[in-house]
């Protein structure tokens, strides 16, 4: 089925729609080959549960959340707002940028791909089929140049030299797939200015190995915090998950985000 875009409180929403009435016969012949469905094409447990939920009058139990991520930072950030995913389903996908692909397009494509892989993985899992699925992708960019996770020491050095004394942008796209397979995405930008990093600091930072597995070759929540002269926007966005926007997305899709907050007071009293 075709995909249409609609604006929902400023958040991009992709959902399946009915076939447009004026479709040429050529287009309708070609469409099945090119169309990408938001949902797995075959009938799955997830689909039948979504149908049941739509018609059921019975009270529905607490919704489950699957985090499509291997990033310990994302688990920690969710824990900070009292959310513990019911399962982790990291998606192993090719994260390289396509020729000429801009940072916004890249993070959106990757966050959606991660979420869709996880959604398809759980589609017939008895315990998780009707879960919400959350994924994110973070990149560091300087203008049009995307600074990926450095693969080796030389690349990490070059990346940090580029960031030294300049301002760059950190962009994260969050993707949420609801149990009835609506796909919602939100991109968040943060501007970060690094002070000048001298040679000896640079070498010590590289030796620390903290740059490994981090977009742009640094972790603001670690040693590199002392390189940051100015930050405009969301701090948690830089670490990998913009919490304000994640809560906004989950709330707007009726995921009970405050579920665990009520327990905090009980813990306090002990
Ligand atoms: C800039 C920056 C990035 N990062 C991390 C966040 C992300 O884990 C990583 C960006 O790579 P991502 O590809 O977004 O995430 P990931 O591969 O680590 O995990 P997954 O795809 O399984 O969710 O860089 C920091 O931890 N601190 C920082 O300051």
GROMACS .gro file of C-alpha atoms and ligand atoms in nm:
model
  299
    1UNK     CA    1   0.000   0.000   0.000
    2UNK     CA    2   0.126   0.355  -0.067
    3UNK     CA    3   0.272   0.568   0.209
    4UNK     CA    4   0.147   0.923   0.274
    5UNK     CA    5   0.295   1.192   0.494
    6UNK     CA    6   0.083   1.385   0.739
    7UNK     CA    7   0.177   1.644   0.996
    8UNK     CA    8   0.085   1.555   1.353
    9UNK     CA    9   0.186   1.815   1.613
   10UNK     CA   10   0.495   1.889   1.408
   11UNK     CA   11   0.604   1.526   1.414
   12UNK     CA   12   0.638   1.350   1.084
   13UNK     CA   13   0.393   1.064   1.057
   14UNK     CA   14   0.403   0.790   0.798
   15UNK     CA   15   0.105   0.569   0.769
   16UNK     CA   16  -0.051   0.340   0.516
   17UNK     CA   17  -0.347   0.482   0.327
   18UNK     CA   18  -0.610   0.367   0.082
   19UNK     CA   19  -0.513   0.344  -0.282
   20UNK     CA   20  -0.573   0.679  -0.461
   21UNK     CA   21  -0.878   0.664  -0.690
   22UNK     CA   22  -0.709   0.804  -1.006
   23UNK     CA   23  -0.433   0.551  -1.063
   24UNK     CA   24  -0.316   0.476  -1.413
   25UNK     CA   25  -0.316   0.111  -1.511
   26UNK     CA   26   0.065   0.117  -1.562
   27UNK     CA   27   0.118   0.261  -1.217
   28UNK     CA   28  -0.118   0.014  -1.058
   29UNK     CA   29   0.062  -0.268  -1.238
   30UNK     CA   30   0.403  -0.147  -1.114
   31UNK     CA   31   0.303  -0.045  -0.764
   32UNK     CA   32   0.311  -0.384  -0.597
   33UNK     CA   33   0.674  -0.421  -0.705
   34UNK     CA   34   0.789  -0.085  -0.563
   35UNK     CA   35   0.556  -0.011  -0.276
   36UNK     CA   36   0.697  -0.060   0.071
   37UNK     CA   37   0.449  -0.145   0.335
   38UNK     CA   38   0.491  -0.018   0.691
   39UNK     CA   39   0.390  -0.359   0.813
   40UNK     CA   40   0.530  -0.703   0.737
   41UNK     CA   41   0.349  -0.826   0.427
   42UNK     CA   42   0.233  -1.164   0.563
   43UNK     CA   43  -0.023  -1.213   0.835
   44UNK     CA   44   0.157  -1.205   1.169
   45UNK     CA   45   0.064  -1.243   1.532
   46UNK     CA   46   0.136  -0.868   1.568
   47UNK     CA   47  -0.122  -0.785   1.301
   48UNK     CA   48  -0.394  -1.006   1.441
   49UNK     CA   49  -0.331  -0.869   1.794
   50UNK     CA   50  -0.358  -0.511   1.662
   51UNK     CA   51  -0.692  -0.598   1.500
   52UNK     CA   52  -0.814  -0.759   1.820
   53UNK     CA   53  -0.708  -0.457   2.025
   54UNK     CA   54  -0.898  -0.223   1.794
   55UNK     CA   55  -1.224  -0.410   1.848
   56UNK     CA   56  -1.180  -0.539   2.203
   57UNK     CA   57  -1.363  -0.372   2.492
   58UNK     CA   58  -1.158  -0.557   2.753
   59UNK     CA   59  -0.899  -0.367   2.955
   60UNK     CA   60  -0.563  -0.388   2.782
   61UNK     CA   61  -0.258  -0.472   2.992
   62UNK     CA   62   0.043  -0.242   3.018
   63UNK     CA   63   0.192  -0.203   2.671
   64UNK     CA   64   0.537  -0.343   2.613
   65UNK     CA   65   0.836  -0.162   2.470
   66UNK     CA   66   1.114  -0.307   2.258
   67UNK     CA   67   1.428  -0.101   2.218
   68UNK     CA   68   1.594  -0.166   1.882
   69UNK     CA   69   1.940  -0.074   2.003
   70UNK     CA   70   2.271  -0.214   2.122
   71UNK     CA   71   2.373   0.122   2.265
   72UNK     CA   72   2.415   0.110   2.644
   73UNK     CA   73   2.373   0.492   2.639
   74UNK     CA   74   2.019   0.460   2.506
   75UNK     CA   75   1.926   0.205   2.776
   76UNK     CA   76   2.069   0.437   3.045
   77UNK     CA   77   1.885   0.741   2.907
   78UNK     CA   78   1.555   0.553   2.906
   79UNK     CA   79   1.622   0.435   3.262
   80UNK     CA   80   1.669   0.801   3.360
   81UNK     CA   81   1.302   0.864   3.274
   82UNK     CA   82   1.185   0.545   3.446
   83UNK     CA   83   1.148   0.335   3.133
   84UNK     CA   84   1.290  -0.016   3.120
   85UNK     CA   85   1.243  -0.180   2.781
   86UNK     CA   86   1.081  -0.523   2.796
   87UNK     CA   87   1.338  -0.645   2.544
   88UNK     CA   88   1.634  -0.529   2.339
   89UNK     CA   89   1.636  -0.614   1.971
   90UNK     CA   90   1.943  -0.443   1.822
   91UNK     CA   91   1.927  -0.431   1.446
   92UNK     CA   92   2.241  -0.503   1.253
   93UNK     CA   93   2.212  -0.289   0.939
   94UNK     CA   94   2.452  -0.122   0.698
   95UNK     CA   95   2.487   0.230   0.839
   96UNK     CA   96   2.689   0.381   0.555
   97UNK     CA   97   2.559   0.694   0.388
   98UNK     CA   98   2.448   0.682   0.026
   99UNK     CA   99   2.624   0.902  -0.225
  100UNK     CA  100   2.512   1.262  -0.169
  101UNK     CA  101   2.286   1.168   0.122
  102UNK     CA  102   2.233   1.457   0.366
  103UNK     CA  103   2.256   1.400   0.744
  104UNK     CA  104   1.878   1.443   0.798
  105UNK     CA  105   1.794   1.189   0.530
  106UNK     CA  106   2.056   0.946   0.665
  107UNK     CA  107   1.943   0.951   1.029
  108UNK     CA  108   1.578   0.916   0.929
  109UNK     CA  109   1.647   0.624   0.697
  110UNK     CA  110   1.863   0.444   0.955
  111UNK     CA  111   1.634   0.499   1.255
  112UNK     CA  112   1.338   0.368   1.053
  113UNK     CA  113   1.536   0.072   0.922
  114UNK     CA  114   1.648  -0.024   1.276
  115UNK     CA  115   1.291  -0.002   1.406
  116UNK     CA  116   1.147  -0.197   1.114
  117UNK     CA  117   1.400  -0.480   1.148
  118UNK     CA  118   1.314  -0.513   1.519
  119UNK     CA  119   0.940  -0.491   1.446
  120UNK     CA  120   0.969  -0.773   1.192
  121UNK     CA  121   1.176  -0.981   1.437
  122UNK     CA  122   0.907  -0.969   1.706
  123UNK     CA  123   0.608  -0.997   1.473
  124UNK     CA  124   0.546  -1.360   1.568
  125UNK     CA  125   0.693  -1.359   1.916
  126UNK     CA  126   0.421  -1.456   2.163
  127UNK     CA  127   0.554  -1.228   2.439
  128UNK     CA  128   0.645  -0.925   2.233
  129UNK     CA  129   0.438  -0.923   1.914
  130UNK     CA  130   0.221  -0.626   2.013
  131UNK     CA  131   0.501  -0.410   2.157
  132UNK     CA  132   0.587  -0.053   2.076
  133UNK     CA  133   0.927  -0.044   1.903
  134UNK     CA  134   1.172   0.241   1.959
  135UNK     CA  135   1.494   0.304   1.765
  136UNK     CA  136   1.730   0.594   1.708
  137UNK     CA  137   2.024   0.696   1.500
  138UNK     CA  138   2.275   0.970   1.578
  139UNK     CA  139   2.522   1.141   1.345
  140UNK     CA  140   2.769   1.424   1.381
  141UNK     CA  141   2.783   1.662   1.086
  142UNK     CA  142   2.981   1.961   0.983
  143UNK     CA  143   2.787   2.127   0.707
  144UNK     CA  144   2.717   1.855   0.453
  145UNK     CA  145   3.004   1.639   0.580
  146UNK     CA  146   2.894   1.346   0.793
  147UNK     CA  147   3.145   1.234   1.054
  148UNK     CA  148   3.074   0.867   1.106
  149UNK     CA  149   3.198   0.648   1.390
  150UNK     CA  150   3.575   0.631   1.332
  151UNK     CA  151   3.696   0.285   1.236
  152UNK     CA  152   4.055   0.330   1.349
  153UNK     CA  153   4.295   0.561   1.538
  154UNK     CA  154   4.392   0.771   1.234
  155UNK     CA  155   4.029   0.835   1.149
  156UNK     CA  156   3.949   0.927   1.509
  157UNK     CA  157   4.245   1.172   1.513
  158UNK     CA  158   4.136   1.334   1.186
  159UNK     CA  159   3.776   1.365   1.304
  160UNK     CA  160   3.870   1.529   1.634
  161UNK     CA  161   4.112   1.765   1.460
  162UNK     CA  162   3.825   1.872   1.238
  163UNK     CA  163   3.598   1.932   1.538
  164UNK     CA  164   3.865   2.122   1.736
  165UNK     CA  165   3.784   2.494   1.774
  166UNK     CA  166   3.472   2.469   1.558
  167UNK     CA  167   3.096   2.422   1.581
  168UNK     CA  168   2.927   2.105   1.459
  169UNK     CA  169   2.578   1.964   1.459
  170UNK     CA  170   2.460   1.645   1.626
  171UNK     CA  171   2.143   1.504   1.477
  172UNK     CA  172   1.939   1.218   1.617
  173UNK     CA  173   1.631   1.069   1.459
  174UNK     CA  174   1.399   0.875   1.688
  175UNK     CA  175   1.158   0.627   1.533
  176UNK     CA  176   0.859   0.482   1.715
  177UNK     CA  177   0.643   0.206   1.566
  178UNK     CA  178   0.311   0.166   1.742
  179UNK     CA  179   0.151  -0.177   1.799
  180UNK     CA  180  -0.085  -0.103   1.508
  181UNK     CA  181   0.219  -0.033   1.289
  182UNK     CA  182   0.209   0.342   1.250
  183UNK     CA  183   0.561   0.477   1.204
  184UNK     CA  184   0.648   0.807   1.367
  185UNK     CA  185   0.980   0.985   1.343
  186UNK     CA  186   1.127   1.292   1.504
  187UNK     CA  187   1.460   1.456   1.424
  188UNK     CA  188   1.638   1.665   1.684
  189UNK     CA  189   1.938   1.895   1.621
  190UNK     CA  190   2.195   2.011   1.875
  191UNK     CA  191   2.477   2.256   1.803
  192UNK     CA  192   2.803   2.190   1.985
  193UNK     CA  193   3.113   2.411   1.987
  194UNK     CA  194   3.446   2.255   2.081
  195UNK     CA  195   3.732   2.465   2.214
  196UNK     CA  196   4.074   2.416   2.059
  197UNK     CA  197   4.212   2.072   2.144
  198UNK     CA  198   4.591   2.068   2.170
  199UNK     CA  199   4.814   1.789   2.045
  200UNK     CA  200   4.883   1.631   2.382
  201UNK     CA  201   4.511   1.628   2.474
  202UNK     CA  202   4.425   1.482   2.138
  203UNK     CA  203   4.676   1.199   2.179
  204UNK     CA  204   4.562   1.125   2.534
  205UNK     CA  205   4.197   1.122   2.425
  206UNK     CA  206   4.272   0.880   2.144
  207UNK     CA  207   4.464   0.662   2.391
  208UNK     CA  208   4.160   0.657   2.622
  209UNK     CA  209   3.967   0.468   2.347
  210UNK     CA  210   3.652   0.650   2.447
  211UNK     CA  211   3.597   0.751   2.083
  212UNK     CA  212   3.523   0.394   1.977
  213UNK     CA  213   3.163   0.331   1.864
  214UNK     CA  214   3.069   0.699   1.897
  215UNK     CA  215   2.939   0.920   1.617
  216UNK     CA  216   3.196   1.193   1.549
  217UNK     CA  217   3.454   1.004   1.755
  218UNK     CA  218   3.370   1.148   2.095
  219UNK     CA  219   3.139   1.104   2.392
  220UNK     CA  220   3.010   1.425   2.547
  221UNK     CA  221   2.915   1.231   2.861
  222UNK     CA  222   3.279   1.130   2.911
  223UNK     CA  223   3.622   1.290   2.888
  224UNK     CA  224   3.523   1.493   2.582
  225UNK     CA  225   3.281   1.689   2.800
  226UNK     CA  226   3.574   1.919   2.872
  227UNK     CA  227   3.610   2.008   2.503
  228UNK     CA  228   3.259   2.155   2.492
  229UNK     CA  229   3.257   2.535   2.501
  230UNK     CA  230   2.893   2.587   2.409
  231UNK     CA  231   2.588   2.370   2.346
  232UNK     CA  232   2.261   2.484   2.195
  233UNK     CA  233   1.971   2.239   2.212
  234UNK     CA  234   1.920   1.903   2.377
  235UNK     CA  235   2.213   1.748   2.567
  236UNK     CA  236   2.056   1.400   2.576
  237UNK     CA  237   2.021   1.422   2.198
  238UNK     CA  238   2.402   1.428   2.173
  239UNK     CA  239   2.432   1.123   2.398
  240UNK     CA  240   2.197   0.936   2.162
  241UNK     CA  241   1.834   0.983   2.267
  242UNK     CA  242   1.659   1.322   2.301
  243UNK     CA  243   1.450   1.257   2.611
  244UNK     CA  244   1.203   1.546   2.578
  245UNK     CA  245   1.109   1.435   2.229
  246UNK     CA  246   1.104   1.063   2.316
  247UNK     CA  247   0.861   1.133   2.600
  248UNK     CA  248   0.654   1.351   2.365
  249UNK     CA  249   0.631   1.072   2.109
  250UNK     CA  250   0.548   0.801   2.364
  251UNK     CA  251   0.289   1.020   2.540
  252UNK     CA  252   0.118   1.113   2.217
  253UNK     CA  253   0.088   0.744   2.134
  254UNK     CA  254  -0.060   0.663   2.476
  255UNK     CA  255   0.239   0.472   2.609
  256UNK     CA  256   0.217   0.507   2.989
  257UNK     CA  257   0.544   0.686   3.044
  258UNK     CA  258   0.471   0.785   3.406
  259UNK     CA  259   0.398   0.423   3.503
  260UNK     CA  260   0.714   0.387   3.711
  261UNK     CA  261   0.733   0.747   3.834
  262UNK     CA  262   0.463   0.674   4.091
  263UNK     CA  263   0.693   0.412   4.246
  264UNK     CA  264   0.978   0.657   4.298
  265UNK     CA  265   0.815   0.804   4.609
  266UNK     CA  266   0.781   0.457   4.763
  267UNK     CA  267   1.151   0.393   4.710
  268UNK     CA  268   1.230   0.733   4.866
  269UNK     CA  269   1.047   0.644   5.187
  270UNK     CA  270   1.261   0.335   5.250
  271LIG     C1  271   2.826   1.239   1.978
  271LIG     C2  272   2.804   1.126   2.073
  271LIG     C3  273   2.762   1.001   2.030
  271LIG     N1  274   2.744   0.899   2.116
  271LIG     C4  275   2.700   0.765   2.071
  271LIG     C5  276   2.549   0.744   2.075
  271LIG     C6  277   2.530   0.626   1.986
  271LIG     O1  278   2.544   0.507   2.062
  271LIG     C7  279   2.647   0.637   1.887
  271LIG     C8  280   2.598   0.674   1.752
  271LIG     O2  281   2.578   0.558   1.677
  271LIG     P1  282   2.434   0.500   1.638
  271LIG     O3  283   2.454   0.428   1.509
  271LIG     O4  284   2.330   0.605   1.646
  271LIG     O5  285   2.403   0.395   1.753
  271LIG     P2  286   2.477   0.261   1.792
  271LIG     O6  287   2.534   0.192   1.672
  271LIG     O7  288   2.575   0.291   1.904
  271LIG     O8  289   2.361   0.176   1.857
  271LIG     P3  290   2.226   0.120   1.787
  271LIG     O9  291   2.233   0.149   1.639
  271LIG    O10  292   2.227  -0.027   1.815
  271LIG    O11  293   2.115   0.193   1.856
  271LIG    O12  294   2.732   0.741   1.937
  271LIG     C9  295   2.768   0.916   2.252
  271LIG    O13  296   2.752   0.823   2.331
  271LIG     N2  297   2.807   1.040   2.297
  271LIG    C10  298   2.828   1.145   2.213
  271LIG    O14  299   2.864   1.254   2.261
   0.00000   0.00000   0.00000
